[in-house]
Amino acid sequence: DAGVIQSPRHEVTEMGQEVTLRCKPISGHDYLFWYRQTMMRGLELLIYFNNNVPIDDSGMPEDRFSAKMPNASFSTLKIQPSEPRDSAVYFCASSRGGDEQFFGPGTRLTVL
Amino acid sequence: GEDVEQSLFLSVREGDSSVINCTYTDSSSTYLYWYKQEPGAGLQLLTYIFSNMDMKQDQRLTVLLNKKDKHLSLRIADTQTGDSAIYFCAVNGSYIPTFGRGTSLIVHP
């Protein structure tokens, strides 16, 4: 298996634009997690899904953030409109049964 | 919810031992993990310990668990420059692991 795949690896956009981050989890994994990592706040759990259903989105910062998982092999995290304070590295991770998590390489987002 | 605390930085000399500490709040944790993040990459599982164990050794790595004090530590023997990374403690309390903020290990010659 290729591991967790994220795209794009880098994204530079201007304030106010819509940003969509994509994730393909490892086949057979039933949990999917979205994290955000910054120097100031460390690693933050934004939302996680179990069997494509959002279970806990309490970490989503505000209504500008939304996440979907239309099927077992694909998830998106959307920010609309984006702001400079959203600049961070966004990680997707998947696991089987909620145990060891396998992380993707991350998407480095810069909002100017 | 679960709270996991780690110090943010640790600096050691090459060849010395490194000890990274972690404290947590949920006493019902069943699995406790250490993840490693190298520059520009995602986190990778380094090792883990079951809550019914006190110690686990894996080559240069030793994990110690003190359940009474809710304290977990990772010892790296003979630390090398390649060990420079961010190390995350994660605790599986309410089924989903909670991560600490990570400890940046800096190894200097």
Short mmCIF file of C-alpha atoms in Angstrom, two decimals:
data_model
loop_
_atom_site.label_atom_id
_atom_site.label_comp_id
_atom_site.label_asym_id
_atom_site.label_seq_id
_atom_site.Cartn_x
_atom_site.Cartn_y
_atom_site.Cartn_z
CA ASP A 1 0.00 0.00 0.00
CA ALA A 2 1.21 3.52 -0.78
CA GLY A 3 0.26 4.84 2.63
CA VAL A 4 -1.93 7.86 3.27
CA ILE A 5 -1.89 10.20 0.29
CA GLN A 6 -2.46 13.93 0.59
CA SER A 7 -2.70 16.58 -2.08
CA PRO A 8 -1.53 19.13 -2.74
CA ARG A 9 1.75 19.00 -0.80
CA HIS A 10 2.03 22.77 -0.86
CA GLU A 11 -0.63 25.41 -1.35
CA VAL A 12 -0.17 29.16 -1.49
CA THR A 13 -3.28 31.25 -1.77
CA GLU A 14 -4.56 34.71 -1.06
CA MET A 15 -6.79 35.70 1.79
CA GLY A 16 -10.44 35.18 0.96
CA GLN A 17 -9.89 32.32 -1.47
CA GLU A 18 -11.34 28.86 -1.05
CA VAL A 19 -8.86 26.09 -0.27
CA THR A 20 -9.54 22.36 -0.60
CA LEU A 21 -7.21 19.76 0.85
CA ARG A 22 -7.54 16.12 -0.16
CA CYS A 23 -6.77 12.83 1.50
CA LYS A 24 -6.83 9.18 0.47
CA PRO A 25 -6.59 6.88 3.51
CA ILE A 26 -5.04 3.44 3.58
CA SER A 27 -7.38 0.85 2.15
CA GLY A 28 -9.27 -1.05 4.85
CA HIS A 29 -8.85 1.62 7.51
CA ASP A 30 -12.13 2.69 9.08
CA TYR A 31 -10.97 5.84 10.89
CA LEU A 32 -9.81 9.06 9.27
CA PHE A 33 -8.42 12.08 11.11
CA TRP A 34 -7.62 15.66 10.10
CA TYR A 35 -4.97 17.53 12.13
CA ARG A 36 -3.43 20.97 11.97
CA GLN A 37 0.12 21.68 13.13
CA THR A 38 1.55 25.10 13.94
CA MET A 39 4.50 26.25 16.00
CA MET A 40 2.24 28.13 18.37
CA ARG A 41 -0.42 25.49 19.01
CA GLY A 42 1.33 22.23 18.19
CA LEU A 43 -0.72 19.35 16.75
CA GLU A 44 -4.49 19.88 16.94
CA LEU A 45 -7.16 17.34 16.06
CA LEU A 46 -9.74 19.07 13.87
CA ILE A 47 -12.20 16.27 13.07
CA TYR A 48 -12.36 12.53 12.72
CA PHE A 49 -14.58 10.08 10.86
CA ASN A 50 -15.51 6.47 11.52
CA ASN A 51 -16.86 4.53 8.56
CA ASN A 52 -17.24 7.81 6.64
CA VAL A 53 -19.39 9.39 9.38
CA PRO A 54 -18.09 12.49 11.23
CA ILE A 55 -17.82 11.58 14.90
CA ASP A 56 -16.23 14.60 16.56
CA ASP A 57 -15.73 17.97 14.89
CA SER A 58 -15.22 19.93 18.10
CA GLY A 59 -11.70 20.83 16.99
CA MET A 60 -12.84 22.61 13.84
CA PRO A 61 -11.93 26.23 14.52
CA GLU A 62 -14.97 27.91 13.02
CA ASP A 63 -17.63 27.71 10.35
CA ARG A 64 -15.12 28.56 7.66
CA PHE A 65 -13.82 25.00 7.99
CA SER A 66 -15.72 22.00 6.69
CA ALA A 67 -14.80 18.37 6.09
CA LYS A 68 -16.45 15.59 4.13
CA MET A 69 -15.87 11.94 3.53
CA PRO A 70 -18.09 10.85 0.63
CA ASN A 71 -16.65 7.33 0.55
CA ALA A 72 -14.12 5.13 2.30
CA SER A 73 -11.25 6.18 0.05
CA PHE A 74 -11.53 9.95 -0.04
CA SER A 75 -11.89 12.94 2.26
CA THR A 76 -11.65 16.69 1.85
CA LEU A 77 -11.02 19.57 4.21
CA LYS A 78 -12.25 22.89 2.89
CA ILE A 79 -11.55 26.40 4.16
CA GLN A 80 -13.77 29.15 2.79
CA PRO A 81 -12.84 31.97 3.00
CA SER A 82 -9.22 31.42 3.97
CA GLU A 83 -7.35 33.77 6.30
CA PRO A 84 -3.63 34.25 7.03
CA ARG A 85 -4.04 32.65 10.48
CA ASP A 86 -5.05 29.40 8.74
CA SER A 87 -1.45 29.01 7.54
CA ALA A 88 -0.23 25.69 8.91
CA VAL A 89 0.62 22.13 7.96
CA TYR A 90 -2.51 20.01 7.68
CA PHE A 91 -2.18 16.27 8.21
CA CYS A 92 -4.54 13.48 7.38
CA ALA A 93 -4.18 10.17 9.22
CA SER A 94 -6.02 6.86 9.09
CA SER A 95 -6.25 3.85 11.35
CA ARG A 96 -7.95 0.53 11.74
CA GLY A 97 -10.06 0.38 14.88
CA GLY A 98 -8.73 3.66 16.26
CA ASP A 99 -5.32 2.29 17.22
CA GLU A 100 -2.01 3.11 15.52
CA GLN A 101 -2.49 6.07 13.22
CA PHE A 102 -0.73 6.33 9.88
CA PHE A 103 -0.04 9.88 8.85
CA GLY A 104 0.20 11.37 5.41
CA PRO A 105 3.07 13.70 4.45
CA GLY A 106 0.95 16.79 5.11
CA THR A 107 -0.13 19.82 3.11
CA ARG A 108 1.72 23.03 3.87
CA LEU A 109 -0.80 25.86 3.48
CA THR A 110 0.27 29.49 3.22
CA VAL A 111 -2.42 32.15 3.10
CA LEU A 112 -1.10 35.56 2.10
CA GLY B 1 -11.16 15.13 27.97
CA GLU B 2 -7.70 13.71 28.00
CA ASP B 3 -4.81 16.09 28.61
CA VAL B 4 -1.28 15.12 27.53
CA GLU B 5 1.67 17.31 28.50
CA GLN B 6 5.26 17.31 27.24
CA SER B 7 8.13 19.72 27.50
CA LEU B 8 8.75 21.48 24.20
CA PHE B 9 12.52 21.14 23.79
CA LEU B 10 15.37 18.84 24.79
CA SER B 11 18.99 19.35 23.81
CA VAL B 12 21.58 16.58 24.21
CA ARG B 13 25.08 15.81 23.08
CA GLU B 14 25.69 13.06 20.57
CA GLY B 15 26.37 9.78 22.35
CA ASP B 16 24.48 10.74 25.51
CA SER B 17 21.10 9.33 26.53
CA SER B 18 17.95 11.34 25.91
CA VAL B 19 14.90 11.12 28.14
CA ILE B 20 11.64 12.59 26.91
CA ASN B 21 8.84 12.82 29.46
CA CYS B 22 5.07 12.90 29.17
CA THR B 23 2.24 13.17 31.69
CA TYR B 24 -1.42 12.41 31.07
CA THR B 25 -4.69 12.60 32.94
CA ASP B 26 -6.86 9.65 31.86
CA SER B 27 -6.15 6.64 34.05
CA SER B 28 -8.26 4.36 31.83
CA SER B 29 -5.73 4.54 28.98
CA THR B 30 -5.00 1.16 27.45
CA TYR B 31 -2.33 2.01 24.89
CA LEU B 32 0.36 4.66 25.14
CA TYR B 33 2.40 5.59 22.08
CA TRP B 34 5.50 7.44 21.02
CA TYR B 35 5.53 8.92 17.54
CA LYS B 36 8.46 10.53 15.73
CA GLN B 37 8.22 13.36 13.23
CA GLU B 38 11.22 14.09 11.06
CA PRO B 39 11.54 17.48 9.31
CA GLY B 40 9.05 17.91 6.50
CA ALA B 41 7.29 14.62 7.17
CA GLY B 42 4.26 13.24 8.95
CA LEU B 43 4.32 11.41 12.26
CA GLN B 44 5.37 7.78 12.38
CA LEU B 45 4.83 5.33 15.18
CA LEU B 46 8.09 4.68 17.01
CA THR B 47 6.95 2.36 19.79
CA TYR B 48 4.05 1.75 22.14
CA ILE B 49 3.32 0.16 25.49
CA PHE B 50 0.24 -1.51 26.95
CA SER B 51 -1.06 -0.06 30.17
CA ASN B 52 -0.46 -3.36 31.99
CA MET B 53 3.29 -3.08 31.38
CA ASP B 54 5.86 -1.02 33.29
CA MET B 55 8.66 -1.13 30.77
CA LYS B 56 9.33 -1.99 27.18
CA GLN B 57 12.74 -2.12 25.52
CA ASP B 58 13.39 -2.08 21.79
CA GLN B 59 17.05 -1.76 20.79
CA ARG B 60 18.10 1.78 21.81
CA LEU B 61 14.62 2.71 22.97
CA THR B 62 13.25 2.16 26.48
CA VAL B 63 9.71 3.13 27.43
CA LEU B 64 8.84 3.45 31.10
CA LEU B 65 5.29 3.73 32.38
CA ASN B 66 4.38 4.85 35.90
CA LYS B 67 0.62 4.41 36.07
CA LYS B 68 0.35 5.75 39.61
CA ASP B 69 1.88 9.07 38.59
CA LYS B 70 0.43 8.91 35.02
CA HIS B 71 3.92 9.44 33.66
CA LEU B 72 5.39 8.02 30.48
CA SER B 73 8.98 8.40 29.35
CA LEU B 74 11.04 7.53 26.31
CA ARG B 75 14.76 6.94 26.71
CA ILE B 76 17.01 6.89 23.68
CA ALA B 77 20.43 5.42 24.39
CA ASP B 78 23.54 6.58 22.49
CA THR B 79 21.63 9.44 20.84
CA GLN B 80 22.69 10.16 17.27
CA THR B 81 22.22 13.21 15.06
CA GLY B 82 19.69 11.20 13.09
CA ASP B 83 17.51 11.08 16.18
CA SER B 84 16.90 14.83 15.90
CA ALA B 85 13.15 15.14 15.43
CA ILE B 86 9.93 15.99 17.23
CA TYR B 87 8.68 13.21 19.52
CA PHE B 88 4.99 12.99 20.35
CA CYS B 89 3.44 11.16 23.24
CA ALA B 90 -0.09 9.87 22.53
CA VAL B 91 -2.50 8.28 24.95
CA ASN B 92 -5.48 6.15 24.00
CA GLY B 93 -8.05 7.15 26.59
CA SER B 94 -11.53 7.41 25.15
CA TYR B 95 -10.71 5.07 22.24
CA ILE B 96 -9.15 7.78 20.09
CA PRO B 97 -5.53 8.72 20.89
CA THR B 98 -4.82 12.20 22.23
CA PHE B 99 -1.46 13.68 21.27
CA GLY B 100 0.83 15.92 23.27
CA ARG B 101 2.32 19.00 21.65
CA GLY B 102 5.59 17.25 20.91
CA THR B 103 9.16 17.55 22.22
CA SER B 104 11.81 18.81 19.81
CA LEU B 105 14.97 16.77 20.36
CA ILE B 106 18.11 18.60 19.28
CA VAL B 107 21.29 16.53 19.10
CA HIS B 108 24.55 18.43 18.84
CA PRO B 109 28.07 17.09 18.31
#
